Amino acid sequence: MTHAPDPKIYYDGAEFGPSEVARLTGVSPEVQRDWRRRGILAMRVEGRARFYSTQVAELLVRKALNDVGVPLTSAGGAVALGGLELFWAAMQEVGALERAEGLSEEEHRYIDAEAKRKPSLRYLVVPHPHLTAEDFEAKLGKPLQMMRELLPAWPASDLDGIARAAETFQVFGVCSWSVIDVGALAAKFAKEAERPIAVVRPGAKPERRDA
């Protein structure tokens, strides 16, 4: 049995200025400039600073991680994965996704099905003190390649996943952790953006250049 290829559509993220991003994330324009100078933050600059909605999503995750003690330069994989899942979850909120003209019925059905997709990540769990890949490898006696870029954040798709993470931490004698609710951040982003955060359009996605 063969499957039809996915429709040729793309999600065109909205753009936000520094003041809007400050309102949405709590990261002031001054801090944004500092993080950009330090290579922590990327944004598009064409005469003025602009952020794509996917970059706003990543910034929300990065700030949440930093608020619970994760250094800004750590957990790049968790920022990328968490930001992507936050963006997709936010688009499922009412009014967050606009559909352009010219989409076929098949493409509309595909978009509807995508909106029902269960996220692979809902929470990020951060142990205190932080655990590193080296900690796990020393305990397990084998490389932990898949988790290396995510640590010290531990991904969980549901409450059972948080419980499993907690059990793992306790093996190392760690009994304290913080939980970041990526789904709640997504709902907040979609609501406070006050406009669609993306438009789904027919055709191939054009190339873009991030400064």
Backbone as CSV, one residue per row, in Angstrom:
resi,resn,N_x,N_y,N_z,CA_x,CA_y,CA_z,C_x,C_y,C_z
1,MET,0.853,-1.195,0.000,0.000,0.000,0.000,0.887,1.242,0.000
2,THR,0.627,2.169,-0.905,1.413,3.393,-0.978,0.589,4.548,-0.430
3,HIS,1.287,5.561,0.056,0.636,6.734,0.614,0.867,7.923,-0.312
4,ALA,-0.155,8.741,-0.444,-0.012,9.949,-1.247,0.974,10.891,-0.568
5,PRO,1.767,11.599,-1.358,2.716,12.536,-0.745,1.981,13.675,-0.042
6,ASP,2.657,14.270,0.936,2.070,15.406,1.631,1.818,16.545,0.645
7,PRO,0.736,17.296,0.835,0.474,18.433,-0.044,1.618,19.447,-0.003
8,LYS,1.757,20.192,-1.082,2.819,21.198,-1.150,2.300,22.479,-0.520
9,ILE,2.499,22.615,0.768,2.097,23.809,1.501,3.239,24.210,2.427
10,TYR,3.166,25.412,2.946,4.149,25.825,3.940,3.498,26.795,4.923
11,TYR,4.103,26.842,6.101,3.609,27.714,7.161,4.484,28.962,7.201
12,ASP,3.884,30.093,6.912,4.594,31.360,6.832,4.450,32.083,8.171
13,GLY,5.512,32.046,8.970,5.455,32.638,10.305,5.321,34.147,10.270
14,ALA,4.523,34.694,11.180,4.381,36.141,11.312,5.684,36.742,11.822
15,GLU,5.811,38.045,11.651,6.992,38.753,12.140,6.596,39.687,13.278
16,PHE,7.508,39.830,14.242,7.265,40.662,15.405,8.465,41.575,15.640
17,GLY,8.199,42.796,16.040,9.261,43.730,16.370,9.725,43.565,17.802
18,PRO,10.845,44.201,18.166,11.397,44.061,19.517,10.421,44.414,20.641
19,SER,9.613,45.450,20.444,8.663,45.839,21.491,7.588,44.777,21.666
20,GLU,7.108,44.220,20.556,6.121,43.147,20.646,6.721,41.921,21.330
21,VAL,7.962,41.607,20.966,8.628,40.444,21.555,8.824,40.644,23.060
22,ALA,9.146,41.869,23.451,9.294,42.163,24.879,7.973,41.931,25.609
23,ARG,6.880,42.351,25.000,5.561,42.156,25.617,5.206,40.680,25.706
24,LEU,5.564,39.904,24.687,5.202,38.489,24.636,6.094,37.610,25.507
25,THR,7.354,37.998,25.663,8.321,37.117,26.330,8.850,37.642,27.657
26,GLY,8.729,38.958,27.877,9.334,39.531,29.074,10.809,39.837,28.921
27,VAL,11.352,39.657,27.714,12.757,39.976,27.443,12.799,41.362,26.792
28,SER,13.340,42.328,27.498,13.306,43.716,27.040,14.133,43.909,25.766
29,PRO,13.848,44.968,24.989,14.656,45.233,23.794,16.145,45.377,24.109
30,GLU,16.471,45.954,25.272,17.877,46.107,25.651,18.534,44.745,25.863
31,VAL,17.828,43.842,26.531,18.361,42.495,26.739,18.432,41.743,25.404
32,GLN,17.457,41.947,24.544,17.498,41.324,23.216,18.762,41.724,22.476
33,ARG,19.096,43.027,22.514,20.304,43.492,21.828,21.556,42.875,22.438
34,ASP,21.577,42.782,23.774,22.732,42.174,24.448,22.873,40.711,24.047
35,TRP,21.770,39.968,24.031,21.824,38.550,23.670,22.224,38.374,22.217
36,ARG,21.804,39.301,21.377,22.201,39.209,19.971,23.704,39.440,19.824
37,ARG,24.239,40.419,20.537,25.686,40.690,20.480,26.487,39.492,20.965
38,ARG,25.939,38.770,21.909,26.629,37.604,22.484,26.409,36.334,21.662
39,GLY,25.654,36.441,20.580,25.409,35.290,19.721,24.384,34.316,20.271
40,ILE,23.635,34.736,21.290,22.629,33.868,21.893,21.325,33.928,21.122
41,LEU,21.063,35.072,20.526,19.767,35.329,19.899,19.957,35.670,18.438
42,ALA,19.132,35.072,17.594,19.141,35.408,16.169,17.849,36.131,15.833
43,MET,17.928,37.085,14.959,16.736,37.769,14.471,17.026,38.274,13.063
44,ARG,15.974,38.606,12.371,16.132,39.114,11.017,16.285,40.632,11.090
45,VAL,17.254,41.163,10.381,17.463,42.600,10.379,17.544,43.089,8.937
46,GLU,16.570,43.881,8.540,16.581,44.521,7.224,16.203,45.983,7.462
47,GLY,17.145,46.722,8.010,16.855,48.090,8.383,16.300,48.184,9.792
48,ARG,15.663,47.138,10.262,15.147,47.100,11.628,15.086,45.647,12.080
49,ALA,15.090,45.473,13.382,15.090,44.115,13.938,13.696,43.522,13.851
50,ARG,13.631,42.280,13.385,12.357,41.563,13.298,12.591,40.119,13.718
51,PHE,11.595,39.543,14.375,11.639,38.144,14.784,10.522,37.388,14.080
52,TYR,10.833,36.220,13.539,9.786,35.322,13.075,9.117,34.673,14.290
53,SER,7.886,34.225,14.106,7.152,33.622,15.229,7.869,32.388,15.772
54,THR,8.567,31.650,14.910,9.328,30.500,15.401,10.460,30.942,16.329
55,GLN,11.055,32.099,16.041,12.117,32.622,16.892,11.559,33.129,18.221
56,VAL,10.347,33.697,18.183,9.689,34.105,19.427,9.427,32.870,20.291
57,ALA,8.984,31.784,19.646,8.724,30.540,20.381,10.004,30.030,21.053
58,GLU,11.108,30.052,20.332,12.379,29.614,20.916,12.804,30.527,22.061
59,LEU,12.560,31.824,21.908,12.931,32.767,22.961,12.110,32.514,24.225
60,LEU,10.835,32.184,24.069,9.997,31.843,25.223,10.575,30.648,25.981
61,VAL,11.018,29.644,25.238,11.591,28.452,25.872,12.932,28.785,26.512
62,ARG,13.763,29.523,25.814,15.086,29.873,26.359,14.945,30.664,27.657
63,LYS,14.015,31.636,27.683,13.834,32.432,28.898,13.301,31.567,30.042
64,ALA,12.352,30.679,29.724,11.804,29.806,30.767,12.893,28.916,31.361
65,LEU,13.775,28.398,30.508,14.887,27.583,30.994,15.842,28.416,31.847
66,ASN,16.141,29.622,31.381,17.043,30.486,32.125,16.455,30.877,33.480
67,ASP,15.141,31.043,33.524,14.474,31.407,34.782,14.606,30.323,35.848
68,VAL,14.824,29.066,35.420,14.995,27.983,36.402,16.469,27.566,36.518
69,GLY,17.360,28.449,36.048,18.773,28.234,36.305,19.592,27.633,35.193
70,VAL,19.008,27.408,34.023,19.779,26.846,32.905,20.534,27.981,32.217
71,PRO,21.863,27.897,32.095,22.628,28.965,31.439,22.133,29.221,30.020
72,LEU,22.213,30.471,29.601,21.696,30.867,28.290,22.336,30.088,27.147
73,THR,23.595,29.703,27.316,24.311,29.018,26.237,24.160,27.503,26.298
74,SER,23.386,26.997,27.258,23.201,25.545,27.399,21.870,25.116,26.805
75,ALA,21.721,23.803,26.645,20.459,23.187,26.229,19.939,23.729,24.900
76,GLY,20.863,23.918,23.953,20.438,24.397,22.640,19.446,23.471,21.977
77,GLY,19.625,22.163,22.188,18.690,21.205,21.611,17.317,21.328,22.218
78,ALA,17.252,21.586,23.535,15.960,21.747,24.205,15.272,23.014,23.736
79,VAL,16.048,24.073,23.495,15.472,25.316,22.981,14.888,25.091,21.588
80,ALA,15.638,24.408,20.726,15.176,24.160,19.357,13.939,23.261,19.337
81,LEU,14.015,22.135,20.072,12.886,21.205,20.087,11.682,21.822,20.793
82,GLY,11.929,22.447,21.952,10.837,23.071,22.682,10.199,24.201,21.899
83,GLY,11.026,24.995,21.214,10.495,26.090,20.409,9.633,25.596,19.265
84,LEU,10.070,24.525,18.603,9.294,23.966,17.499,7.951,23.438,17.988
85,GLU,7.971,22.692,19.089,6.726,22.149,19.618,5.825,23.265,20.141
86,LEU,6.412,24.300,20.722,5.615,25.438,21.188,4.930,26.120,20.011
87,PHE,5.656,26.307,18.933,5.093,26.943,17.734,3.922,26.132,17.189
88,TRP,4.093,24.800,17.073,3.022,23.962,16.554,1.818,23.960,17.483
89,ALA,2.073,23.910,18.794,0.966,23.924,19.747,0.223,25.257,19.704
90,ALA,0.964,26.350,19.557,0.331,27.669,19.502,-0.572,27.799,18.279
91,MET,-0.153,27.208,17.156,-0.963,27.300,15.936,-2.292,26.562,16.061
92,GLN,-2.415,25.673,17.028,-3.667,24.943,17.216,-4.680,25.740,18.036
93,GLU,-4.253,26.869,18.587,-5.170,27.714,19.339,-6.085,28.484,18.371
94,VAL,-7.277,28.799,18.841,-8.262,29.492,18.006,-7.697,30.835,17.538
95,GLY,-7.755,31.060,16.228,-7.337,32.332,15.657,-5.852,32.472,15.417
96,ALA,-5.067,31.455,15.756,-3.607,31.578,15.640,-3.098,31.256,14.243
97,LEU,-3.874,30.507,13.476,-3.439,30.089,12.136,-4.428,30.593,11.095
98,GLU,-3.906,31.313,10.142,-4.716,31.819,9.036,-4.449,30.974,7.799
99,ARG,-5.487,30.750,7.012,-5.325,29.972,5.778,-5.449,30.896,4.571
100,ALA,-4.426,30.871,3.738,-4.427,31.724,2.550,-5.391,31.190,1.501
101,GLU,-5.745,32.031,0.578,-6.585,31.599,-0.536,-5.776,30.680,-1.454
102,GLY,-6.491,29.828,-2.177,-5.835,28.957,-3.140,-5.518,27.568,-2.637
103,LEU,-5.857,27.269,-1.374,-5.624,25.923,-0.852,-6.702,24.973,-1.362
104,SER,-6.308,23.758,-1.732,-7.254,22.770,-2.218,-7.976,22.100,-1.049
105,GLU,-9.039,21.353,-1.370,-9.751,20.614,-0.317,-8.824,19.601,0.348
106,GLU,-7.981,18.956,-0.444,-7.028,17.989,0.116,-6.077,18.678,1.084
107,GLU,-5.626,19.867,0.723,-4.710,20.599,1.590,-5.401,21.042,2.883
108,HIS,-6.661,21.435,2.788,-7.417,21.794,3.990,-7.549,20.582,4.909
109,ARG,-7.816,19.413,4.328,-7.937,18.196,5.145,-6.609,17.864,5.812
110,TYR,-5.536,18.042,5.083,-4.209,17.770,5.636,-3.915,18.708,6.813
111,ILE,-4.247,19.980,6.661,-4.018,20.959,7.730,-4.868,20.612,8.949
112,ASP,-6.112,20.187,8.708,-6.983,19.782,9.820,-6.380,18.597,10.576
113,ALA,-5.836,17.632,9.821,-5.239,16.451,10.456,-3.991,16.835,11.254
114,GLU,-3.179,17.740,10.700,-1.979,18.187,11.398,-2.333,18.885,12.713
115,ALA,-3.450,19.609,12.713,-3.866,20.328,13.914,-4.238,19.380,15.054
116,LYS,-4.553,18.133,14.716,-4.929,17.152,15.739,-3.740,16.315,16.212
117,ARG,-2.569,16.580,15.632,-1.382,15.811,15.988,-1.004,16.050,17.442
118,LYS,-0.803,14.967,18.170,-0.398,15.081,19.562,1.062,15.509,19.630
119,PRO,1.370,16.536,20.399,2.767,16.985,20.475,3.667,15.921,21.099
120,SER,4.894,15.851,20.620,5.850,14.895,21.185,6.464,15.431,22.470
121,LEU,6.280,16.720,22.706,6.830,17.335,23.908,5.818,18.328,24.454
122,ARG,5.452,18.169,25.718,4.560,19.128,26.384,5.277,19.838,27.532
123,TYR,6.232,19.133,28.137,6.929,19.684,29.298,8.442,19.534,29.132
124,LEU,9.174,20.413,29.776,10.612,20.270,29.958,10.857,20.218,31.456
125,VAL,11.551,19.176,31.906,11.808,18.970,33.335,13.294,19.203,33.589
126,VAL,13.587,20.091,34.529,14.974,20.475,34.801,15.331,20.097,36.237
127,PRO,16.254,19.139,36.421,16.644,18.736,37.781,17.544,19.774,38.449
128,HIS,17.498,19.805,39.760,18.380,20.680,40.545,19.079,19.843,41.613
129,PRO,20.418,19.724,41.569,21.317,20.343,40.591,21.190,19.687,39.220
130,HIS,21.718,20.384,38.205,21.610,19.885,36.840,22.429,18.606,36.660
131,LEU,21.908,17.742,35.786,22.625,16.525,35.416,23.144,16.675,33.991
132,THR,24.328,16.176,33.748,24.943,16.261,32.424,24.947,14.892,31.749
133,ALA,25.260,14.914,30.460,25.372,13.652,29.726,26.455,12.779,30.344
134,GLU,27.519,13.411,30.831,28.606,12.657,31.451,28.126,11.943,32.715
135,ASP,27.230,12.588,33.469,26.663,11.949,34.662,25.937,10.662,34.279
136,PHE,25.115,10.756,33.236,24.345,9.584,32.807,25.257,8.506,32.237
137,GLU,26.237,8.915,31.447,27.126,7.940,30.825,27.962,7.209,31.871
138,ALA,28.372,7.920,32.920,29.130,7.279,33.985,28.267,6.257,34.718
139,LYS,26.996,6.564,34.860,26.090,5.664,35.572,25.705,4.471,34.709
140,LEU,25.441,4.748,33.424,24.960,3.702,32.528,26.087,2.906,31.884
141,GLY,27.268,3.516,31.812,28.392,2.848,31.185,28.324,2.821,29.671
142,LYS,27.521,3.721,29.091,27.437,3.796,27.625,27.072,5.221,27.225
143,PRO,27.365,5.602,25.972,27.074,6.966,25.520,25.577,7.267,25.553
144,LEU,25.261,8.527,25.762,23.866,8.971,25.793,23.681,10.026,24.712
145,GLN,23.931,9.632,23.477,23.996,10.583,22.384,22.682,11.331,22.170
146,MET,21.553,10.635,22.251,20.271,11.242,21.915,19.909,12.388,22.862
147,MET,20.279,12.257,24.138,19.910,13.250,25.129,20.980,14.320,25.329
148,ARG,22.123,14.126,24.738,23.265,15.006,25.029,22.936,16.473,24.773
149,GLU,22.274,16.781,23.649,22.002,18.170,23.311,20.818,18.738,24.078
150,LEU,19.986,17.885,24.672,18.813,18.367,25.398,19.124,18.693,26.856
151,LEU,20.010,17.946,27.468,20.319,18.152,28.881,20.902,19.538,29.120
152,PRO,20.598,20.161,30.315,19.983,19.524,31.481,18.460,19.416,31.464
153,ALA,17.814,19.834,30.376,16.358,19.704,30.300,15.985,18.294,29.850
154,TRP,14.919,17.766,30.428,14.454,16.418,30.119,13.052,16.528,29.513
155,PRO,12.818,16.068,28.267,11.512,16.230,27.637,10.480,15.232,28.167
156,ALA,9.238,15.668,28.256,8.134,14.797,28.680,6.892,15.185,27.886
157,SER,6.171,14.180,27.402,4.978,14.445,26.600,3.719,14.547,27.446
158,ASP,3.772,14.026,28.678,2.587,14.047,29.542,3.029,13.931,31.001
159,LEU,2.048,13.838,31.905,2.371,13.765,33.336,3.121,12.484,33.681
160,ASP,2.813,11.398,32.976,3.562,10.160,33.202,5.029,10.350,32.843
161,GLY,5.276,11.127,31.800,6.659,11.403,31.411,7.403,12.190,32.475
162,ILE,6.700,13.120,33.135,7.319,13.861,34.235,7.677,12.900,35.368
163,ALA,6.750,11.973,35.659,6.999,10.995,36.732,8.202,10.121,36.401
164,ARG,8.331,9.706,35.138,9.482,8.879,34.742,10.783,9.670,34.864
165,ALA,10.729,10.948,34.484,11.918,11.786,34.620,12.315,11.900,36.088
166,ALA,11.322,12.099,36.950,11.595,12.225,38.386,12.234,10.951,38.935
167,GLU,11.741,9.793,38.494,12.328,8.523,38.937,13.783,8.414,38.503
168,THR,14.057,8.874,37.290,15.435,8.843,36.790,16.328,9.754,37.615
169,PHE,15.841,10.955,37.915,16.650,11.889,38.705,16.978,11.308,40.077
170,GLN,16.017,10.610,40.659,16.210,10.077,42.009,17.297,9.007,42.059
171,VAL,17.544,8.358,40.918,18.651,7.390,40.847,19.974,8.085,41.143
172,PHE,20.035,9.380,40.805,21.246,10.168,41.035,21.177,10.937,42.358
173,GLY,20.157,10.670,43.149,20.016,11.365,44.422,19.460,12.762,44.292
174,VAL,18.897,13.075,43.125,18.326,14.405,42.892,16.827,14.353,43.182
175,CYS,16.391,15.165,44.116,14.987,15.120,44.547,14.261,16.440,44.317
176,SER,14.854,17.328,43.553,14.233,18.623,43.279,14.330,18.907,41.785
177,TRP,13.269,19.422,41.216,13.259,19.746,39.783,12.201,20.790,39.493
178,SER,12.358,21.446,38.362,11.384,22.427,37.876,10.738,21.885,36.617
179,VAL,9.463,22.214,36.425,8.726,21.772,35.239,8.302,22.999,34.438
180,ILE,8.681,23.037,33.182,8.266,24.100,32.261,7.136,23.558,31.402
181,ASP,5.993,24.202,31.455,4.817,23.778,30.696,4.844,24.453,29.328
182,VAL,5.389,23.753,28.338,5.517,24.303,26.988,4.131,24.561,26.386
183,GLY,3.170,23.693,26.691,1.814,23.883,26.178,1.181,25.160,26.698
184,ALA,1.397,25.457,27.969,0.847,26.692,28.550,1.509,27.919,27.930
185,LEU,2.817,27.836,27.686,3.502,28.941,27.020,2.947,29.154,25.612
186,ALA,2.619,28.056,24.927,2.067,28.151,23.576,0.714,28.846,23.583
187,ALA,-0.142,28.467,24.521,-1.467,29.084,24.610,-1.349,30.570,24.927
188,LYS,-0.421,30.915,25.796,-0.201,32.320,26.149,0.300,33.109,24.940
189,PHE,1.227,32.533,24.200,1.766,33.183,22.994,0.648,33.456,22.000
190,ALA,-0.168,32.442,21.719,-1.235,32.589,20.734,-2.245,33.652,21.158
191,LYS,-2.576,33.687,22.432,-3.563,34.650,22.935,-3.025,36.071,22.923
192,GLU,-1.801,36.241,23.412,-1.265,37.585,23.575,-0.699,38.172,22.292
193,ALA,-0.495,37.328,21.266,-0.035,37.856,19.981,-1.083,38.774,19.357
194,GLU,-2.361,38.493,19.633,-3.485,39.322,19.184,-3.634,39.357,17.674
195,ARG,-3.038,38.392,16.997,-3.168,38.228,15.545,-2.642,36.850,15.197
196,PRO,-2.914,36.357,13.994,-2.380,35.041,13.629,-0.854,35.023,13.715
197,ILE,-0.316,33.909,14.211,1.145,33.799,14.300,1.725,33.130,13.059
198,ALA,0.857,32.627,12.180,1.327,32.012,10.934,0.189,31.981,9.926
199,VAL,0.575,31.950,8.660,-0.370,31.774,7.557,0.078,30.542,6.786
200,VAL,-0.833,29.608,6.543,-0.483,28.439,5.748,-0.811,28.753,4.297
201,ARG,0.159,28.555,3.427,0.045,28.955,2.029,0.330,27.761,1.114
202,PRO,-0.258,27.763,-0.085,0.057,26.701,-1.052,1.418,26.956,-1.691
203,GLY,2.052,25.872,-2.138,3.308,26.005,-2.850,4.511,25.706,-1.983
204,ALA,5.685,25.895,-2.567,6.943,25.633,-1.867,7.343,26.859,-1.067
205,LYS,7.943,26.626,0.087,8.336,27.733,0.940,9.541,28.458,0.327
206,PRO,9.458,29.772,0.169,10.612,30.512,-0.372,11.745,30.546,0.633
207,GLU,12.942,30.683,0.136,14.094,30.761,1.026,14.053,32.080,1.774
208,ARG,14.540,32.030,3.019,14.640,33.255,3.807,16.041,33.318,4.376
209,ARG,16.454,34.509,4.703,17.800,34.692,5.276,17.652,35.338,6.640
210,ASP,18.085,34.645,7.675,18.081,35.209,9.018,19.428,35.870,9.268
211,ALA,19.389,37.071,9.783,20.641,37.762,10.073,21.269,37.197,11.332
